[in-house]
Short mmCIF file of C-alpha atoms in Angstrom, two decimals:
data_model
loop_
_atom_site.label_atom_id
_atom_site.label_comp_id
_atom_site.label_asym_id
_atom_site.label_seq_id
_atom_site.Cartn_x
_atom_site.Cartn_y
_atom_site.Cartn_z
CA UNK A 1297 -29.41 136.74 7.61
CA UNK A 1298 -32.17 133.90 6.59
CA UNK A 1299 -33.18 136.10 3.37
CA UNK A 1300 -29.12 136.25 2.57
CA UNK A 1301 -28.25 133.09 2.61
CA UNK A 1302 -31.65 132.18 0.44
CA UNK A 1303 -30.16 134.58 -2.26
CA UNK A 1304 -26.87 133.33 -1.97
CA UNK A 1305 -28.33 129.35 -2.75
CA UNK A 1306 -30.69 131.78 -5.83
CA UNK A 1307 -27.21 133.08 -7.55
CA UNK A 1308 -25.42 129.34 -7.82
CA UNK A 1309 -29.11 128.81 -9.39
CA UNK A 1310 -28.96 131.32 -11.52
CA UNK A 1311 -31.59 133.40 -10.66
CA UNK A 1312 -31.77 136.93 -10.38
CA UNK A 1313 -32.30 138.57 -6.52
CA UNK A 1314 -33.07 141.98 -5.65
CA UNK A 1315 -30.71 144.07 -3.04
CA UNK A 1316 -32.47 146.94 -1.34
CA UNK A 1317 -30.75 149.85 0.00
CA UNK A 1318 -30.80 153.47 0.48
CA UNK A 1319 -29.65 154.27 -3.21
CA UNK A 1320 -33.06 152.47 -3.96
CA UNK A 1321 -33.75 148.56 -5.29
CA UNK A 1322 -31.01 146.73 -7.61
CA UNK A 1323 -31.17 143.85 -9.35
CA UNK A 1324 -28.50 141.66 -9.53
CA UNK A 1325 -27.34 137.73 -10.93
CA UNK A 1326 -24.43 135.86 -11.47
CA UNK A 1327 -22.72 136.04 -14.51
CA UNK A 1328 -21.42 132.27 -14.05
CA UNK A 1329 -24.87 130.81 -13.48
CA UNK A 1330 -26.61 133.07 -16.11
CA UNK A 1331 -28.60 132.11 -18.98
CA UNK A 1332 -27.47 133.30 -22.50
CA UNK A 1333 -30.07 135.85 -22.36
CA UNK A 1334 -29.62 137.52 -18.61
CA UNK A 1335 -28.96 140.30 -19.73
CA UNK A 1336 -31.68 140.90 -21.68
CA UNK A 1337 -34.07 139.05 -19.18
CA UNK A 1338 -32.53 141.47 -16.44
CA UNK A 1339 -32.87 145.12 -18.32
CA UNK A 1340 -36.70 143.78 -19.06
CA UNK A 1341 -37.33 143.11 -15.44
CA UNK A 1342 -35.32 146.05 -14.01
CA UNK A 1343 -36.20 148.57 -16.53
CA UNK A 1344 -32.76 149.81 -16.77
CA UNK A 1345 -29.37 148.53 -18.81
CA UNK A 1346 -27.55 146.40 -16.91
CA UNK A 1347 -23.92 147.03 -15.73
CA UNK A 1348 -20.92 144.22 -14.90
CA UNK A 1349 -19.82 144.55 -11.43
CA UNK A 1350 -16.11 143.13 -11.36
CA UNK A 1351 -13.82 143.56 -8.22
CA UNK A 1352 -10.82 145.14 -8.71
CA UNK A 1353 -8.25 142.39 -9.33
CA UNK A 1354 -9.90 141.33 -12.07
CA UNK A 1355 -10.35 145.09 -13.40
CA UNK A 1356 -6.60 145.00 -12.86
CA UNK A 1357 -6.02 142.57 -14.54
CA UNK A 1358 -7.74 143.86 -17.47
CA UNK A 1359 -5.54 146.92 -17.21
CA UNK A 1360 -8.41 148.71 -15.87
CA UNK A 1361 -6.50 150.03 -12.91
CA UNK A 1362 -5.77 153.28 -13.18
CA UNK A 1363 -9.63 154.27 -14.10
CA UNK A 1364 -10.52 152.84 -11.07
CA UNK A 1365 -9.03 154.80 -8.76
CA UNK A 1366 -8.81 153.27 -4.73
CA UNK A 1367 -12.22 151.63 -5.46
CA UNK A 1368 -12.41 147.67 -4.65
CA UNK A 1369 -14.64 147.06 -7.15
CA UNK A 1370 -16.15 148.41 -10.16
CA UNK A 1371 -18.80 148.85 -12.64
CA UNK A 1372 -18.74 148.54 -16.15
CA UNK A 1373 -21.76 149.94 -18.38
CA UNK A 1374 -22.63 147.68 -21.26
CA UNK A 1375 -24.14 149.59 -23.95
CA UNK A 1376 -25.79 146.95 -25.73
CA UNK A 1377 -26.36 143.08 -25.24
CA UNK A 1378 -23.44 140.65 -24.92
CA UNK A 1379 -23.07 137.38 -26.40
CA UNK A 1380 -23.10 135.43 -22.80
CA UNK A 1381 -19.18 133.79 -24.27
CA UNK A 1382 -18.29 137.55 -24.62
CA UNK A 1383 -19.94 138.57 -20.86
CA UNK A 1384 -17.86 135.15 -19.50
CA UNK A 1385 -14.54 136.78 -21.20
CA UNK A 1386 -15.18 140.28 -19.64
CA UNK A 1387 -15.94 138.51 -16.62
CA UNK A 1388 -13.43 135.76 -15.42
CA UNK A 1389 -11.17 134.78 -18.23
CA UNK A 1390 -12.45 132.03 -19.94
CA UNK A 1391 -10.47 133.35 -23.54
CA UNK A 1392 -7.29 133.75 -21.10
CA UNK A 1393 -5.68 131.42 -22.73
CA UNK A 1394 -5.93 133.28 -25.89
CA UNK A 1395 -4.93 136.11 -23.71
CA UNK A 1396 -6.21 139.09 -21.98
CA UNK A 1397 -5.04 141.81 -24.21
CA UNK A 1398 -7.45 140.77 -27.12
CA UNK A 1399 -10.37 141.95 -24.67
CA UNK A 1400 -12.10 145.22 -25.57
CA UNK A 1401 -13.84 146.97 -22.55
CA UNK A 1402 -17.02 147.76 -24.24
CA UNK A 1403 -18.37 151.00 -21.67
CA UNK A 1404 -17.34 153.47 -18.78
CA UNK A 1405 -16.41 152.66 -15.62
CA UNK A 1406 -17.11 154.09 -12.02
CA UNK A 1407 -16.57 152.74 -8.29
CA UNK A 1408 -18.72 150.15 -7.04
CA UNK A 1409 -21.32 151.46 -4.71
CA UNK A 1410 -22.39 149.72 -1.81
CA UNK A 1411 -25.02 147.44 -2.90
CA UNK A 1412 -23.03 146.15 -5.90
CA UNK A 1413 -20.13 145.67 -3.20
CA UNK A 1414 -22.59 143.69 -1.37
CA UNK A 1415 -23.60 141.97 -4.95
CA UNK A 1416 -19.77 140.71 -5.34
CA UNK A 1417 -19.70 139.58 -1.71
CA UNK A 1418 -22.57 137.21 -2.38
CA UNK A 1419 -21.37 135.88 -5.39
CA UNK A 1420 -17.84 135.00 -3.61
CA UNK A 1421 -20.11 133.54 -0.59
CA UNK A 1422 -21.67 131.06 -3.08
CA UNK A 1423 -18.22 130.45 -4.95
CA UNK A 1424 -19.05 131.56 -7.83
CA UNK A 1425 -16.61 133.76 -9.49
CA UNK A 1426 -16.85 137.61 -8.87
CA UNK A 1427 -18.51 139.17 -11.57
CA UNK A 1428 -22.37 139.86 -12.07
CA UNK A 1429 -24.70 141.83 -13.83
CA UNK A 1430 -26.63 144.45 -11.80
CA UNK A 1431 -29.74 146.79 -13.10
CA UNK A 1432 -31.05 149.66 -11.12
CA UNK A 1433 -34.90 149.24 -10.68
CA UNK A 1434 -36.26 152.35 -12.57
CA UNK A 1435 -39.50 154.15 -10.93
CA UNK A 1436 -41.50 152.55 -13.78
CA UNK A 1437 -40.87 148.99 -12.43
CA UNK A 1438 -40.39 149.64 -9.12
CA UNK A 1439 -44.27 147.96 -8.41
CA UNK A 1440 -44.11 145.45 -10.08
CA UNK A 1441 -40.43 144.10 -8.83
CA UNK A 1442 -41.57 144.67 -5.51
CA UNK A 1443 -44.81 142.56 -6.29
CA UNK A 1444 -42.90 140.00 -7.50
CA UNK A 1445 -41.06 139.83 -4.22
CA UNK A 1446 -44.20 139.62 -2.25
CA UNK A 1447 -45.65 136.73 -4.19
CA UNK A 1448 -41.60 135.26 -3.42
CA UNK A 1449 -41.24 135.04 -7.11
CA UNK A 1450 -37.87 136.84 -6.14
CA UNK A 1451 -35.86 137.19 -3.02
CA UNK A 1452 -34.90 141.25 -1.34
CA UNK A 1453 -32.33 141.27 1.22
CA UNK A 1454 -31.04 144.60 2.68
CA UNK A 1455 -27.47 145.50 1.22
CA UNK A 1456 -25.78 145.65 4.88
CA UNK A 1457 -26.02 142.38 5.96
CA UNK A 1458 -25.40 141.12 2.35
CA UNK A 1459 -22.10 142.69 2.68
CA UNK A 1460 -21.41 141.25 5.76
CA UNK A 1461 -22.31 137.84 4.36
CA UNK A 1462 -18.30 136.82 4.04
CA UNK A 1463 -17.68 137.91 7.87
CA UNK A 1464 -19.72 134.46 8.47
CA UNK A 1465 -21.76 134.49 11.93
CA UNK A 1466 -19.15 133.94 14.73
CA UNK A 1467 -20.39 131.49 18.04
CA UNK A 1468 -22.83 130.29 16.20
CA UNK A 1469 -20.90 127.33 14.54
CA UNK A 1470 -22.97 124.07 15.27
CA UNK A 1471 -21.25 120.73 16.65
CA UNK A 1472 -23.31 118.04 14.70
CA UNK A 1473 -21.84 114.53 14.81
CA UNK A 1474 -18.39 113.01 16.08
CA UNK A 1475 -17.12 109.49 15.62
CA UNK A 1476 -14.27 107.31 16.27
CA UNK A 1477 -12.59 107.26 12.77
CA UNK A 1478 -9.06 105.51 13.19
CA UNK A 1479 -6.29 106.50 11.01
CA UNK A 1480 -3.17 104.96 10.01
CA UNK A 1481 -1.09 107.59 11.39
CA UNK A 1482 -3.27 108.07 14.61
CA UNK A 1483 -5.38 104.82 15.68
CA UNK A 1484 -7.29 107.05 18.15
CA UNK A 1485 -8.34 109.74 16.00
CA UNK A 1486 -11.96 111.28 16.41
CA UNK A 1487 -14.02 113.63 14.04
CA UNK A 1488 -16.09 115.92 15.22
CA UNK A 1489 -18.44 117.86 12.60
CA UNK A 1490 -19.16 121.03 12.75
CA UNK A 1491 -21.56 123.18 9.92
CA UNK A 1492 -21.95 126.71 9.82
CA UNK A 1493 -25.38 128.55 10.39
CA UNK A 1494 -26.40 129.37 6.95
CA UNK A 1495 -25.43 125.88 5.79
CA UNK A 1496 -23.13 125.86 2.84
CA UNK A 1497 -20.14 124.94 4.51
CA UNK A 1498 -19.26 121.93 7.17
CA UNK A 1499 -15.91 121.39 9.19
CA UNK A 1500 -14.17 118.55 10.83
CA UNK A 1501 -12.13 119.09 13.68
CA UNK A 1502 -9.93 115.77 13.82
CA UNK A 1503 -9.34 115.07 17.29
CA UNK A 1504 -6.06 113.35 18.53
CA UNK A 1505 -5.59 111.93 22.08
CA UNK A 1506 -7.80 114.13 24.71
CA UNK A 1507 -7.08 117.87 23.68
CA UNK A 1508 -9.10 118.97 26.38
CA UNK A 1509 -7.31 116.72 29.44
CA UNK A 1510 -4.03 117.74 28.10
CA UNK A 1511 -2.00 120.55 29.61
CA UNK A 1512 -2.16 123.52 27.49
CA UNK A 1513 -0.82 124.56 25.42
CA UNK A 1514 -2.51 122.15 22.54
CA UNK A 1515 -0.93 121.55 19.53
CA UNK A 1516 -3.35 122.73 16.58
CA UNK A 1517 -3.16 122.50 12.79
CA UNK A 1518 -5.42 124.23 10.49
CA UNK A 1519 -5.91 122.52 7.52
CA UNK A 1520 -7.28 123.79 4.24
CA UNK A 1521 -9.15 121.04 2.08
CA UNK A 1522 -7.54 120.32 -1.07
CA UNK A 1523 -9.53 117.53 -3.22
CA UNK A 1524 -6.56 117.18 -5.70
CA UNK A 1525 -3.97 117.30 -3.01
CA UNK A 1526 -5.78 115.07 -0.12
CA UNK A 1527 -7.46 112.86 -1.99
CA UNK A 1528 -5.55 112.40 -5.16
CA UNK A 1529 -1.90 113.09 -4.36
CA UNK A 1530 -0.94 116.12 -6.74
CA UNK A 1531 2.27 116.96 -7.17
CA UNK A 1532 0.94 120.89 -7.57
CA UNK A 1533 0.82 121.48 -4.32
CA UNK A 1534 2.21 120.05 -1.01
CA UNK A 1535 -0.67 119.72 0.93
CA UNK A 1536 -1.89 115.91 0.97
CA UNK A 1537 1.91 115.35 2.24
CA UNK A 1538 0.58 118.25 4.52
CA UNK A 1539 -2.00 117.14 5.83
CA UNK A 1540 -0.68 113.46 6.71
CA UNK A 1541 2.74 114.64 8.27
CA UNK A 1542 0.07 117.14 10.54
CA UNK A 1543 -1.45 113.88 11.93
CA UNK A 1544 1.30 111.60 12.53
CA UNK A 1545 3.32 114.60 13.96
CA UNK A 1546 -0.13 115.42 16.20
CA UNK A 1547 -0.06 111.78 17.22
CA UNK A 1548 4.03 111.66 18.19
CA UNK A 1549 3.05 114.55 20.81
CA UNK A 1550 0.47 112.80 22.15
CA UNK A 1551 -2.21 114.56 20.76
CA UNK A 1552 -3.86 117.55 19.60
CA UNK A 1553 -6.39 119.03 17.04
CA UNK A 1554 -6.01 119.46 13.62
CA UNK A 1555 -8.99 121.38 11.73
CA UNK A 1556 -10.12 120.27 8.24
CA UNK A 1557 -11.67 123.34 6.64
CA UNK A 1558 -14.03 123.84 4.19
CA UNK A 1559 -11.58 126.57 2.13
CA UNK A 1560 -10.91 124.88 -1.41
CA UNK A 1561 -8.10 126.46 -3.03
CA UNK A 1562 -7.41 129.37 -0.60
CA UNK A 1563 -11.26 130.15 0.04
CA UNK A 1564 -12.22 130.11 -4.06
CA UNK A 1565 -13.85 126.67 -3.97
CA UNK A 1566 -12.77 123.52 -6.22
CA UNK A 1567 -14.37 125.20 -9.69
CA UNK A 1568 -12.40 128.53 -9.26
CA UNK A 1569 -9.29 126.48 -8.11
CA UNK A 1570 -9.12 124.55 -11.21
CA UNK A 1571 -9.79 127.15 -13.17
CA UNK A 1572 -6.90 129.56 -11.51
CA UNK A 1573 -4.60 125.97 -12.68
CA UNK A 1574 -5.63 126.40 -15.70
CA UNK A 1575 -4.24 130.06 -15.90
CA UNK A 1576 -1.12 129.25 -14.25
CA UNK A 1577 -0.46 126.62 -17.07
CA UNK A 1578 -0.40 129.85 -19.58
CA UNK A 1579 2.99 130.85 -17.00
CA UNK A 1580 1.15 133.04 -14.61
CA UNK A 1581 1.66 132.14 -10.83
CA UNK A 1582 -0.90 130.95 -7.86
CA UNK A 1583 -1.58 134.46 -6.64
CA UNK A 1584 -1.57 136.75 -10.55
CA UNK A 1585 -4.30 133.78 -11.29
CA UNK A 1586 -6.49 134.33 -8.79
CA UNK A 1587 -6.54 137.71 -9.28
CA UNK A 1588 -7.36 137.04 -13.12
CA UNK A 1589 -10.19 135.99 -11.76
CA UNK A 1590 -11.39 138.66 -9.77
CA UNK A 1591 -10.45 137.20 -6.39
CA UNK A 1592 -7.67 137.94 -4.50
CA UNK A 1593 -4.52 136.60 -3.15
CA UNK A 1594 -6.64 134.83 -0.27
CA UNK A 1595 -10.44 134.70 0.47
CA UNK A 1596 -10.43 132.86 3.62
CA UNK A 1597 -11.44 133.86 6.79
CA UNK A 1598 -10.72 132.10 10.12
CA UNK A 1599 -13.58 133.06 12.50
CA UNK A 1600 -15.00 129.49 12.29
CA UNK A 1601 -11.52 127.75 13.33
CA UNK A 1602 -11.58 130.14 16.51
CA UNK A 1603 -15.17 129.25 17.59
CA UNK A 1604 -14.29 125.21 16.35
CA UNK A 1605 -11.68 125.37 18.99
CA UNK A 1606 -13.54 127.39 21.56
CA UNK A 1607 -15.97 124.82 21.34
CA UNK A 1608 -12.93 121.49 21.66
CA UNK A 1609 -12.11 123.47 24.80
CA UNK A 1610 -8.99 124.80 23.43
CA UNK A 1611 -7.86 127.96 24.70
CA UNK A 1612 -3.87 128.30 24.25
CA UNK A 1613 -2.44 126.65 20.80
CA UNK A 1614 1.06 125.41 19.80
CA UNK A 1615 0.64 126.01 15.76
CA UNK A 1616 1.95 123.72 13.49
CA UNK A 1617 1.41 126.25 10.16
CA UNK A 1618 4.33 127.95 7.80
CA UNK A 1619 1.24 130.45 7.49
CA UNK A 1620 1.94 133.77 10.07
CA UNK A 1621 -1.74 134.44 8.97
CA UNK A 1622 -3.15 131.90 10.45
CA UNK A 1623 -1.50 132.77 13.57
CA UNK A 1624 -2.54 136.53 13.36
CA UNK A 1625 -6.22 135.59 12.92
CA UNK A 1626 -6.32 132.68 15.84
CA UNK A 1627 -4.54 135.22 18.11
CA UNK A 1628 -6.95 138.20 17.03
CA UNK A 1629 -9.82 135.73 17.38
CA UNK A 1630 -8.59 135.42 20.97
CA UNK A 1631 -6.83 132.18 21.03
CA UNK A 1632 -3.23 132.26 23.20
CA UNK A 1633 -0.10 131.75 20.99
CA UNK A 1634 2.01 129.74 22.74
CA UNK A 1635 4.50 129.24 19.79
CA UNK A 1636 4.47 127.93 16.36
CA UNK A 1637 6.13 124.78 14.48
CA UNK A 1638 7.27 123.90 11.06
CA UNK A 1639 5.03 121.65 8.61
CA UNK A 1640 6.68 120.71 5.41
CA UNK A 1641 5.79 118.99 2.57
CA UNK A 1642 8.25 117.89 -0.37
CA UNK A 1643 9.64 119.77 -3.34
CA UNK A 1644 9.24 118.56 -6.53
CA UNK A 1645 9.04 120.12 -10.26
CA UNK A 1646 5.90 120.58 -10.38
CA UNK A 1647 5.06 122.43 -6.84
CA UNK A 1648 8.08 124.30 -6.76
CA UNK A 1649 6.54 127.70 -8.14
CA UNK A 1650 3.32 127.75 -5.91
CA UNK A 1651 5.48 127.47 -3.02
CA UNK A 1652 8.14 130.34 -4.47
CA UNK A 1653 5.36 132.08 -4.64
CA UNK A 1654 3.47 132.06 -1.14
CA UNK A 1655 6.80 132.59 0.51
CA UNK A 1656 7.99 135.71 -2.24
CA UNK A 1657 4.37 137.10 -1.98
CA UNK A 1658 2.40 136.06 0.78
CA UNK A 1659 5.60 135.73 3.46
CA UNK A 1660 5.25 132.01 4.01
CA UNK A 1661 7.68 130.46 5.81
CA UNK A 1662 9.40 128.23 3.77
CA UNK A 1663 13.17 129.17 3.14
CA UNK A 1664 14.27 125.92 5.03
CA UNK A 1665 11.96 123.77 2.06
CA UNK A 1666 13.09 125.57 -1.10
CA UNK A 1667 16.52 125.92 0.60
CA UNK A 1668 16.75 122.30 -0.33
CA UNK A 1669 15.88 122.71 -4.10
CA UNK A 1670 18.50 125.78 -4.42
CA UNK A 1671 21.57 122.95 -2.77
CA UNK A 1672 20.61 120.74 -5.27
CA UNK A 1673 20.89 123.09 -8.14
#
């Protein structure tokens, strides 16, 4: 997994890395990082026209759909070189506000094989959008690539565990640090650091009271970060209110765990997150705008929060979360449900369609929240 996560760090830099499989060698690079030339720069290296690998919502999106068949992802030839502004529209949206129906699709399209699969997996590890140029290495180039990989001028991983690179590495989350950090809703509060193995993401687990003294079960929150929300207090969301109700309500029972997690904007990272805001100012809603953008309704995955709280000691969890996936993935991770509690934040003008939408869509539970906004109208 060392090579992967070395390519992964080589796409947010914009350089191109080779994925080896048994359809042969591929070159692939980010669109978002890309130079205005990479497509040239790729077809020259590769030896072969380059293709756009898109995942499917975004191929949706660009009414793309029915040509695709059951595939989750796609390939789109491009018969000649893009303008990198025209690549960026193709790719995630960036003339959405001018509106997707001015796009022309430029080639053909067929399914995604495996290694571009793997490609788009990658690209979503390093939270970059979903979209990236990929070149089959012809037999004429096929020495020299594979020189240039020996002289680690560019990085080859195998396409399997590229694939796998989203599935993270479970019990192999590292406890770094911890600290006494008091908090105005819990004086005793302690973080506890934890980073994952390939090193692009770190977790706090914000410990309350003495989780691991306490008779089971332990009331838990799982926390998504949210700069804008946390930090700065917007009124698109609810989770800063979230997130401080979790603690004080953690403190009133006399302790528990609530995990801060490295999952900006559903999984999509802070860049994609304000760029999905930006779409849903053009009307669409939380979960169409991520898919605009070629991700879907959520990209996280909860294998770290299991081994986080295998690690605390915490082996049955009372689950403050309006989320029944979070549940379904702490209980299939092997954690004992003991039961489940309400978390609210307020309803204002401004949040009121995210959270329509996670309940209408996702099956949050929130009918006793937006009950409140319906009494009023």
């Amino acid at each position: 997994m060392r090579q992967v996560e070395r390519a992964i760090f080589d796409l947010r830099r914009g350089l191109p890395v080779v994925i080896t499989g048994r359809a042969g060698w591929m070159l692939a690079r980010a669109v978002e990082t890309g130079e205005d030339d990479a497509q040239g720069e790729l077809q020259k290296l590769a030896g072969s026209r380059p293709a756009l690998l898109l995942a499917r919502p975004r191929l949706v999106a660009l009414g793309l759909g029915e040509r695709l068949g059951k595939a989750e992802a796609g390939s789109l030839a491009l018969p000649s070189a893009l303008p990198r502004r025209r690549l960026a529209e193709l790719a995630f949206g960036l003339g959405a506000d001018e509106g997707e129906s001015d796009l022309v699709v430029p080639g053909a399209l067929t399914p995604a094989g495996f290694a571009e699969r793997a490609a788009l997996n990658m690209a979503r590890r390093a939270l970059l959008v979903p979209a990236v140029l990929s070149a089959r290495v012809a037999h004429a180039r096929l020495e020299a690539v594979r020189e240039a990989v020996a002289e680690g001028e560019l990085l080859a991983v195998p396409e399997g565990p590229a694939a796998e690179c989203l599935n993270g590495a479970r019990g192999r989350v590292r406890r770094v640090s911890e600290a006494r950090v008091p908090l105005a809703e819990a004086a005793g509060a302690r973080f506890v650091l934890f980073r994952e193995p390939d090193g692009l993401r770190e977790h706090v687990a914000v410990v309350i009271g003495s989780p691991g003294q306490m008779t089971e079960p332990v009331p838990v929150r799982l926390h998504s970060a949210c700069l804008t929300g946390d930090l700065f207090g917007s009124l698109r969301c609810d989770c800063g209110e979230q997130l401080r109700n979790a603690v004080a309500e953690l403190d009133s029972l006399g302790g528990g765990v609530l995990l801060y997690l490295a999952q900006e904007g559903r999984g999509i990272g802070l860049a994609n997150k304000l760029r999905a805001y930006a779409l849903q100012d053009t009307g669409l809603d939380t979960m169409d705008a991520d898919h605009v953008l070629g991700f879907g309704e959520d990209e996280r995955h909860y294998g770290v929060a299991v081994d986080m709280l295998s690690a605390l000691g915490v082996r049955q969890a009372m689950v403050l979360t309006n989320n029944p996936d979070k549940l379904r993935a702490l209980a299939a991770g092997g954690v004992e449900i003991a039961g489940r509690q309400a978390l609210y934040g307020s309803l204002n003008d401004h949040n009121h369609r995210y959270l329509s939408a996670k309940a209408e869509r996702a099956g949050h539970w929130l009918d006793e929240v937006l009950d409140t906004r319906s009494s009023r109208d």
